[in-house]
């Protein structure tokens, strides 16, 4: 039994090692640069109604790549995920409405500025807030990592307001619309674009404490990419293409078109489903794909670690207990960021977001699986093992023929529950940019600003899938228990 467990452990290590080895970056004859972007920062980065990513940043980097004859691969993962991925050498650069600041220059090398934006304060349409002085004692909503947040924090002590921070612009806007916060701070073009497209807010201050947007690479890395960006940017400004890109999203004609389009759209629940059925379907498939692969690997991992906890070998017991303690005790969000951001920093090898998500779920869910596997085995009466051994059965055979069949029946409800938990836990992986169902919802909201309705649709989809899985699992349980 011990030898088989050891061989199982070695086999799993080999499989994981092979998977990780395939992610090592190879030097291709012609380099393709991986560029991270935001996903909810219209008009600079957002998903259009056709499902393709668009915006000033997207059009600009594509035009520069064409001008400079370089290959790029865009990764719309969100601002925080993109910045951290560049720091971890997971990506080569980031263009996401990123303001050039002295603090950021310590970690990144920036291009020449490609846009200037000032910060404004917006409040609900029916609000009595008219100036910064009216904020004293009240709550203000900010988006993490933005220049608007930096500007607001510099005013906090003077004007005496409290702060709540959000990862997504839409969540920040909705916090003001619902009255939980009285104001939000944002770059002027972003806020103005959102209001023109249906956000129930109004701007009450003039742009102030502005900053320049820049394309960024990790400090000391990819100087040739930075040089090509600067050269391409100058060429686009000279030939007029830069002005055309800006006018496409912020010109009077584009504003009027966006406003007219927003008014014509069917924003009912069914209308939103029809408009976004392709994106929602893709997000759902990714969620199911993550769930199925992860639960299979987590079951294998969990069964091995669980059995190690009950075999008569102290080293196996200690190893099992340690692994369960670490991976069950670590928050899933932290584990995902550690694997996607931390491991590449330690090893120098890139890991895809999808693979990082699979490993995260496997380790976390596997630890819980191991706990109830060992618990299920220990729940079998000890006399069963003693009786089997007294009949001359060796330990391994007694475990396989007598103990495990009884333990599995005890474990089945926990396996079912863990399957459902794994499905729901995939939503946390949106933090590393995986386009599962929750991340898809965020992207749709960034375009149409219908937060409540989109989250209602997403919630219904989760409930339907979980209900179907529960029915299926119950049917399997009844069949096994016959």
Coordinates of C-alpha atoms in Angstrom, one line a residue:
X1 CA 0.0 0.0 0.0
X2 CA 2.8 2.4 0.9
X3 CA 4.7 1.7 -2.3
X4 CA 1.6 2.4 -4.4
X5 CA 1.0 5.7 -2.6
X6 CA 4.5 6.7 -3.2
X7 CA 4.2 5.8 -6.9
X8 CA 0.9 7.7 -7.1
X9 CA 2.6 10.8 -5.5
X10 CA 5.6 10.5 -8.0
X11 CA 3.2 10.2 -10.9
X12 CA 1.2 13.3 -9.9
X13 CA 4.5 15.3 -9.4
X14 CA 5.6 14.2 -12.9
X15 CA 2.3 15.2 -14.5
X16 CA 2.4 18.6 -12.8
X17 CA 6.0 19.1 -13.7
X18 CA 5.3 18.3 -17.4
X19 CA 2.4 20.7 -17.4
X20 CA 4.6 23.5 -15.9
X21 CA 7.4 22.7 -18.3
X22 CA 5.2 23.3 -21.3
X23 CA 4.6 26.9 -20.0
X24 CA 8.3 27.8 -20.2
X25 CA 8.6 30.6 -22.6
X26 CA 10.3 29.6 -25.8
X27 CA 12.3 32.1 -27.9
X28 CA 10.5 32.2 -31.3
X29 CA 12.2 33.4 -34.4
X30 CA 10.0 36.5 -34.4
X31 CA 9.0 37.7 -31.0
X32 CA 5.4 38.3 -30.2
X33 CA 4.8 40.8 -27.4
X34 CA 2.1 40.1 -24.9
X35 CA 0.3 43.3 -23.9
X36 CA -2.1 43.5 -21.0
X37 CA -5.1 45.9 -21.0
X38 CA -8.0 46.8 -18.8
X39 CA -11.5 45.5 -19.6
X40 CA -13.8 48.0 -17.8
X41 CA -12.3 51.4 -18.6
X42 CA -14.3 52.8 -21.5
X43 CA -13.6 54.6 -23.8
X44 CA -10.0 53.4 -23.4
X45 CA -10.5 49.6 -22.9
X46 CA -13.8 47.8 -23.2
X47 CA -15.6 45.1 -25.0
X48 CA -17.8 46.2 -27.9
X49 CA -21.3 44.9 -28.7
X50 CA -19.7 42.5 -31.3
X51 CA -17.7 40.8 -28.5
X52 CA -14.4 42.3 -29.6
X53 CA -12.2 44.5 -27.4
X54 CA -12.0 48.1 -28.5
X55 CA -11.2 51.6 -27.2
X56 CA -8.5 54.2 -27.5
X57 CA -5.8 52.0 -26.0
X58 CA -6.7 49.0 -28.1
X59 CA -6.8 50.9 -31.4
X60 CA -3.6 52.8 -30.5
X61 CA -1.5 49.8 -29.7
X62 CA -2.7 48.0 -32.8
X63 CA -2.0 50.9 -35.0
X64 CA 1.5 51.3 -33.5
X65 CA 2.2 47.6 -34.0
X66 CA 1.2 47.8 -37.6
X67 CA 3.3 51.0 -38.1
X68 CA 6.4 49.4 -36.5
X69 CA 5.8 45.9 -38.0
X70 CA 5.8 44.1 -34.7
X71 CA 3.6 41.3 -33.5
X72 CA 1.5 41.7 -30.4
X73 CA -1.0 39.6 -28.4
X74 CA -3.5 41.5 -26.4
X75 CA -4.6 40.1 -23.0
X76 CA -7.7 41.9 -21.7
X77 CA -7.4 40.9 -18.0
X78 CA -8.1 44.0 -16.0
X79 CA -5.9 46.8 -14.7
X80 CA -4.6 45.2 -11.5
X81 CA -4.0 41.8 -13.1
X82 CA -2.2 43.4 -16.1
X83 CA 0.1 45.5 -13.9
X84 CA 0.9 42.5 -11.7
X85 CA 1.5 40.3 -14.7
X86 CA 4.0 42.7 -16.1
X87 CA 5.8 42.9 -12.8
X88 CA 6.0 39.1 -12.7
X89 CA 7.2 38.9 -16.4
X90 CA 4.0 37.2 -17.4
X91 CA 3.4 40.0 -19.9
X92 CA 5.7 42.3 -21.8
X93 CA 3.8 45.6 -21.4
X94 CA 0.6 47.2 -20.3
X95 CA -1.6 49.9 -21.9
X96 CA -4.7 50.6 -19.7
X97 CA -5.1 54.3 -19.2
X98 CA -2.2 54.1 -16.8
X99 CA -1.2 57.5 -15.4
X100 CA 2.6 58.2 -15.2
X101 CA 3.6 58.9 -11.6
X102 CA 6.8 59.1 -9.7
X103 CA 5.8 56.0 -7.6
X104 CA 5.1 53.9 -10.7
X105 CA 8.4 55.0 -12.3
X106 CA 10.2 53.0 -9.6
X107 CA 8.7 49.8 -10.9
X108 CA 8.0 50.6 -14.6
X109 CA 9.6 52.3 -17.6
X110 CA 7.0 54.5 -19.4
X111 CA 6.6 55.6 -22.9
X112 CA 6.1 59.2 -24.1
X113 CA 2.7 60.4 -22.9
X114 CA -0.2 59.5 -25.3
X115 CA -3.1 61.2 -23.5
X116 CA -3.7 63.8 -20.8
X117 CA -6.6 63.5 -18.4
X118 CA -7.8 65.5 -15.3
X119 CA -9.7 64.2 -12.4
X120 CA -13.3 65.1 -11.7
X121 CA -15.9 64.3 -9.0
X122 CA -19.3 63.0 -10.0
X123 CA -22.4 62.6 -7.8
X124 CA -25.9 61.2 -8.3
X125 CA -28.2 63.3 -10.5
X126 CA -30.5 64.2 -7.7
X127 CA -27.7 64.9 -5.2
X128 CA -27.2 68.2 -3.3
X129 CA -23.5 67.8 -3.3
X130 CA -22.0 70.7 -5.3
X131 CA -18.4 70.9 -4.2
X132 CA -15.6 69.2 -2.3
X133 CA -16.7 71.1 0.9
X134 CA -20.0 69.2 1.0
X135 CA -18.1 65.8 1.4
X136 CA -17.3 66.2 5.1
X137 CA -18.4 63.2 7.1
X138 CA -19.7 61.4 4.0
X139 CA -18.5 58.4 2.0
X140 CA -16.7 58.5 -1.3
X141 CA -16.3 55.6 -3.8
X142 CA -13.0 55.1 -5.6
X143 CA -11.5 52.6 -8.0
X144 CA -8.3 50.8 -6.8
X145 CA -5.1 51.9 -8.5
X146 CA -6.4 54.8 -10.5
X147 CA -5.2 58.4 -10.5
X148 CA -8.7 59.4 -9.4
X149 CA -8.2 57.4 -6.2
X150 CA -4.8 59.0 -5.6
X151 CA -6.3 62.5 -6.1
X152 CA -9.2 61.8 -3.7
X153 CA -6.9 60.4 -1.0
X154 CA -4.8 63.6 -1.2
X155 CA -8.0 65.6 -0.4
X156 CA -9.3 63.3 2.3
X157 CA -7.7 64.9 5.3
X158 CA -8.6 68.4 4.2
X159 CA -12.3 67.7 3.5
X160 CA -12.9 64.9 6.0
X161 CA -14.6 62.2 4.0
X162 CA -14.5 58.4 4.2
X163 CA -13.4 56.1 1.4
X164 CA -14.7 52.8 -0.1
X165 CA -12.6 51.3 -2.9
X166 CA -13.7 49.0 -5.7
X167 CA -11.9 46.9 -8.3
X168 CA -14.3 47.8 -11.1
X169 CA -15.5 51.2 -12.4
X170 CA -19.1 50.1 -12.6
X171 CA -19.2 49.0 -9.0
X172 CA -17.9 52.4 -8.0
X173 CA -20.6 54.2 -10.1
X174 CA -23.4 52.0 -8.7
X175 CA -22.2 52.6 -5.1
X176 CA -23.0 56.3 -5.8
X177 CA -26.2 55.7 -7.7
X178 CA -27.6 53.5 -4.9
X179 CA -26.7 56.1 -2.2
X180 CA -24.0 54.1 -0.3
X181 CA -21.5 56.8 -1.3
X182 CA -22.2 60.4 -2.3
X183 CA -19.5 60.8 -4.9
X184 CA -16.9 59.1 -7.1
X185 CA -13.6 60.4 -8.5
X186 CA -12.5 59.4 -12.0
X187 CA -10.6 60.6 -15.0
X188 CA -12.7 63.1 -16.9
X189 CA -12.9 61.3 -20.3
X190 CA -13.9 58.0 -18.6
X191 CA -16.5 59.6 -16.4
X192 CA -17.9 61.7 -19.3
X193 CA -18.1 58.7 -21.6
X194 CA -19.9 56.7 -18.9
X195 CA -22.5 59.5 -18.3
X196 CA -23.1 59.8 -22.1
X197 CA -23.8 56.1 -22.2
X198 CA -26.4 56.0 -19.4
X199 CA -24.8 56.3 -15.9
X200 CA -27.1 58.3 -13.7
X201 CA -24.4 60.6 -12.4
X202 CA -23.4 64.2 -13.1
X203 CA -20.0 65.9 -12.9
X204 CA -19.8 68.8 -10.4
X205 CA -16.1 69.8 -10.5
X206 CA -13.7 70.9 -13.2
X207 CA -10.8 68.6 -14.2
X208 CA -8.0 68.9 -11.7
X209 CA -4.6 67.3 -10.7
X210 CA -4.5 65.6 -14.1
X211 CA -1.8 63.3 -15.4
X212 CA -0.4 61.8 -18.6
X213 CA -1.2 58.3 -19.7
X214 CA 1.7 56.1 -20.8
X215 CA 2.5 52.6 -22.1
X216 CA 4.5 50.7 -19.5
X217 CA 7.0 47.9 -19.3
X218 CA 8.8 46.4 -16.3
X219 CA 11.7 48.6 -15.3
X220 CA 14.9 47.6 -17.2
X221 CA 13.0 45.1 -19.5
X222 CA 11.9 45.3 -23.1
X223 CA 13.6 48.6 -24.0
X224 CA 13.2 47.8 -27.7
X225 CA 9.4 47.5 -27.3
X226 CA 9.3 50.9 -25.5
X227 CA 11.4 52.5 -28.3
X228 CA 9.1 51.1 -31.0
X229 CA 6.0 52.4 -29.1
X230 CA 7.5 55.9 -28.9
X231 CA 8.5 55.9 -32.6
X232 CA 5.1 54.6 -33.7
X233 CA 3.3 57.1 -31.5
X234 CA 5.2 60.0 -33.2
X235 CA 4.4 58.6 -36.6
X236 CA 0.7 58.3 -35.8
X237 CA 0.6 61.9 -34.6
X238 CA 2.4 63.1 -37.7
X239 CA 0.2 61.3 -40.2
X240 CA -3.1 62.2 -38.4
X241 CA -4.1 58.7 -37.4
X242 CA -3.7 59.5 -33.7
X243 CA -6.3 62.3 -34.0
X244 CA -8.7 60.0 -35.8
X245 CA -8.5 57.4 -33.0
X246 CA -9.2 60.0 -30.4
X247 CA -12.1 61.5 -32.4
X248 CA -13.5 58.0 -32.9
X249 CA -14.3 57.7 -29.2
X250 CA -14.4 61.3 -27.9
X251 CA -15.3 63.4 -30.9
X252 CA -18.8 65.1 -31.0
X253 CA -20.0 62.8 -33.7
X254 CA -19.0 59.7 -31.8
X255 CA -20.6 61.0 -28.6
X256 CA -23.9 61.7 -30.4
X257 CA -23.8 58.2 -32.0
X258 CA -23.1 56.5 -28.6
X259 CA -26.0 58.4 -27.0
X260 CA -28.4 57.5 -29.7
X261 CA -27.3 53.9 -29.6
X262 CA -27.7 53.7 -25.8
X263 CA -31.3 55.0 -26.1
X264 CA -32.2 52.4 -28.8
X265 CA -30.9 49.4 -27.0
X266 CA -33.3 46.9 -25.4
X267 CA -32.1 46.8 -21.8
X268 CA -34.7 44.4 -20.5
X269 CA -33.4 41.1 -19.1
X270 CA -34.3 39.2 -22.2
X271 CA -32.9 41.9 -24.4
X272 CA -29.6 41.8 -22.6
X273 CA -29.5 38.0 -22.9
X274 CA -30.0 38.2 -26.7
X275 CA -27.4 40.9 -27.1
X276 CA -24.8 39.0 -25.1
X277 CA -25.7 35.4 -25.6
X278 CA -22.4 34.6 -27.3
X279 CA -20.3 36.1 -24.5
X280 CA -22.4 34.6 -21.8
X281 CA -22.2 31.2 -23.5
X282 CA -18.5 31.4 -23.8
X283 CA -18.1 32.4 -20.2
X284 CA -20.3 29.5 -19.0
X285 CA -18.3 27.0 -21.1
X286 CA -15.1 28.3 -19.6
X287 CA -16.6 27.9 -16.1
X288 CA -17.7 24.4 -16.7
X289 CA -14.3 23.5 -18.3
X290 CA -12.5 24.8 -15.3
X291 CA -14.8 23.0 -12.9
X292 CA -14.6 19.6 -14.6
X293 CA -10.8 19.5 -15.1
X294 CA -10.2 20.9 -11.5
X295 CA -12.6 18.5 -9.8
X296 CA -11.0 15.5 -11.6
X297 CA -7.5 16.6 -10.6
X298 CA -8.6 17.6 -7.1
X299 CA -10.2 14.2 -6.6
X300 CA -7.0 12.4 -7.5
X301 CA -4.9 14.7 -5.4
X302 CA -7.3 14.6 -2.5
X303 CA -7.7 10.8 -2.4
X304 CA -3.9 10.3 -2.4
X305 CA -3.4 12.9 0.3
X306 CA -6.4 11.6 2.3
X307 CA -5.1 8.0 2.2
X308 CA -1.7 9.2 3.3
X309 CA -3.3 10.5 6.5
X310 CA -4.7 7.1 7.5
X311 CA -1.8 4.7 6.5
X312 CA 0.4 3.5 9.4
X313 CA 3.4 5.7 8.4
X314 CA 4.2 8.8 10.4
X315 CA 6.0 10.6 7.5
X316 CA 2.9 10.1 5.3
X317 CA 0.6 11.3 8.1
X318 CA 2.7 14.4 8.7
X319 CA 3.0 15.2 5.0
X320 CA -0.7 14.9 4.5
X321 CA -1.6 17.0 7.5
X322 CA 0.8 19.7 6.4
X323 CA -0.5 19.9 2.9
X324 CA -4.2 20.0 4.0
X325 CA -3.3 22.7 6.6
X326 CA -1.5 24.9 4.1
X327 CA -3.9 24.7 1.1
X328 CA -7.1 24.6 3.1
X329 CA -6.0 27.5 5.3
X330 CA -4.9 29.8 2.5
X331 CA -7.6 32.0 1.0
X332 CA -8.4 31.0 -2.6
X333 CA -7.8 34.5 -3.9
X334 CA -4.4 34.7 -2.3
X335 CA -3.4 31.2 -3.6
X336 CA -4.5 32.2 -7.2
X337 CA -2.4 35.4 -7.1
X338 CA 0.6 33.5 -5.6
X339 CA 0.6 30.9 -8.3
X340 CA -0.1 33.3 -11.2
X341 CA 2.2 36.2 -10.0
X342 CA 4.4 34.8 -7.3
X343 CA 5.6 31.5 -8.8
X344 CA 6.8 33.2 -12.1
X345 CA 8.7 35.7 -10.1
X346 CA 10.5 32.8 -8.3
X347 CA 11.1 30.5 -11.2
X348 CA 11.3 32.9 -14.2
X349 CA 8.8 30.8 -16.1
X350 CA 5.5 32.1 -17.4
X351 CA 2.3 30.3 -16.4
X352 CA -0.9 30.9 -18.3
X353 CA -3.9 32.2 -16.4
X354 CA -5.9 29.1 -17.2
X355 CA -3.2 26.8 -15.9
X356 CA -2.8 28.9 -12.8
X357 CA -6.5 28.7 -12.2
X358 CA -6.5 24.9 -12.6
X359 CA -3.6 24.5 -10.2
X360 CA -5.3 26.8 -7.7
X361 CA -8.5 24.9 -7.7
X362 CA -6.8 21.6 -7.7
X363 CA -4.7 22.4 -4.6
X364 CA -7.5 24.2 -2.7
X365 CA -10.4 21.8 -3.5
X366 CA -8.0 18.8 -3.2
X367 CA -7.1 19.8 0.4
X368 CA -10.8 19.8 1.3
X369 CA -11.3 16.5 -0.5
X370 CA -8.4 15.0 1.4
X371 CA -9.9 16.0 4.7
X372 CA -13.2 14.3 4.1
X373 CA -11.6 11.3 2.5
X374 CA -9.5 10.7 5.6
X375 CA -12.6 11.5 7.7
X376 CA -14.7 9.0 5.8
X377 CA -12.2 6.2 6.2
X378 CA -11.8 6.9 9.9
X379 CA -15.6 6.9 10.3
X380 CA -15.6 3.2 9.4
X381 CA -15.6 1.1 12.6
X382 CA -12.1 0.1 13.6
X383 CA -13.4 -3.4 14.2
X384 CA -13.8 -3.8 10.4
X385 CA -10.0 -3.5 9.8
X386 CA -9.2 -5.7 12.8
X387 CA -11.6 -8.4 11.5
X388 CA -10.2 -8.3 8.0
X389 CA -6.6 -8.5 9.3
X390 CA -7.6 -11.4 11.6
X391 CA -8.8 -13.3 8.5
X392 CA -5.3 -13.0 7.0
X393 CA -5.8 -10.0 4.7
X394 CA -2.8 -7.7 4.3
X395 CA -3.3 -4.1 5.2
X396 CA -3.6 -2.8 1.6
X397 CA -6.1 -5.5 0.5
X398 CA -8.1 -5.0 3.7
X399 CA -8.2 -1.2 2.9
X400 CA -9.3 -1.8 -0.7
X401 CA -11.8 -4.6 -0.1
X402 CA -13.3 -3.8 3.2
X403 CA -12.7 -0.2 4.4
X404 CA -12.9 1.9 1.2
X405 CA -16.2 0.5 -0.1
X406 CA -17.8 1.5 3.2
X407 CA -15.9 4.8 3.4
X408 CA -16.9 5.9 -0.1
X409 CA -20.6 5.7 0.8
X410 CA -19.9 8.0 3.7
X411 CA -17.9 10.4 1.5
X412 CA -20.4 10.7 -1.4
X413 CA -22.4 13.7 0.0
X414 CA -19.2 15.5 0.6
X415 CA -18.0 14.8 -3.0
X416 CA -21.3 16.2 -4.3
X417 CA -21.0 19.3 -2.2
X418 CA -17.3 19.8 -3.2
X419 CA -18.3 19.7 -6.9
X420 CA -20.8 22.5 -6.4
X421 CA -18.3 24.5 -4.3
X422 CA -15.6 24.1 -7.1
X423 CA -18.1 25.5 -9.7
X424 CA -18.8 28.6 -7.5
X425 CA -15.1 29.1 -6.7
X426 CA -14.2 29.5 -10.4
X427 CA -15.7 33.0 -10.0
X428 CA -12.7 34.0 -7.9
X429 CA -10.4 33.3 -10.8
X430 CA -11.6 36.5 -12.5
X431 CA -8.9 38.2 -10.4
X432 CA -6.2 36.7 -12.6
X433 CA -8.1 37.5 -15.8
X434 CA -9.7 34.2 -16.7
X435 CA -12.8 34.9 -18.8
X436 CA -15.2 32.7 -16.9
X437 CA -18.9 33.6 -16.2
X438 CA -18.2 36.2 -13.5
X439 CA -15.5 38.0 -15.5
X440 CA -17.8 38.0 -18.6
X441 CA -20.5 39.7 -16.5
X442 CA -18.0 42.5 -15.5
X443 CA -17.0 43.0 -19.1
X444 CA -20.6 43.3 -20.3
X445 CA -21.4 45.7 -17.5
X446 CA -18.5 47.9 -18.5
X447 CA -20.1 48.3 -22.0
X448 CA -23.8 48.7 -21.1
X449 CA -23.6 49.8 -17.5
X450 CA -26.6 47.6 -16.6
X451 CA -25.1 46.1 -13.5
X452 CA -28.2 45.0 -11.6
X453 CA -29.7 43.2 -14.6
X454 CA -26.5 41.6 -15.8
X455 CA -25.7 40.2 -12.4
X456 CA -29.3 38.9 -12.2
X457 CA -28.8 37.0 -15.4
X458 CA -25.4 35.7 -14.2
X459 CA -26.9 34.6 -10.9
X460 CA -29.8 32.8 -12.6
X461 CA -27.2 30.9 -14.8
X462 CA -25.3 29.8 -11.8
X463 CA -28.4 28.7 -10.0
X464 CA -29.6 26.7 -13.0
X465 CA -26.3 24.9 -13.5
X466 CA -25.9 24.2 -9.7
X467 CA -29.5 22.8 -9.6
X468 CA -28.8 20.5 -12.6
X469 CA -25.6 19.3 -11.0
X470 CA -27.3 18.7 -7.7
X471 CA -30.0 16.5 -9.4
X472 CA -27.4 14.6 -11.3
X473 CA -25.3 14.0 -8.2
X474 CA -28.3 12.9 -6.2
X475 CA -29.2 10.4 -8.9
X476 CA -25.6 9.0 -8.8
X477 CA -25.7 8.8 -5.0
X478 CA -29.0 6.9 -5.0
X479 CA -27.6 4.5 -7.6
X480 CA -24.4 3.8 -5.6
X481 CA -26.3 3.3 -2.3
X482 CA -28.7 0.7 -3.8

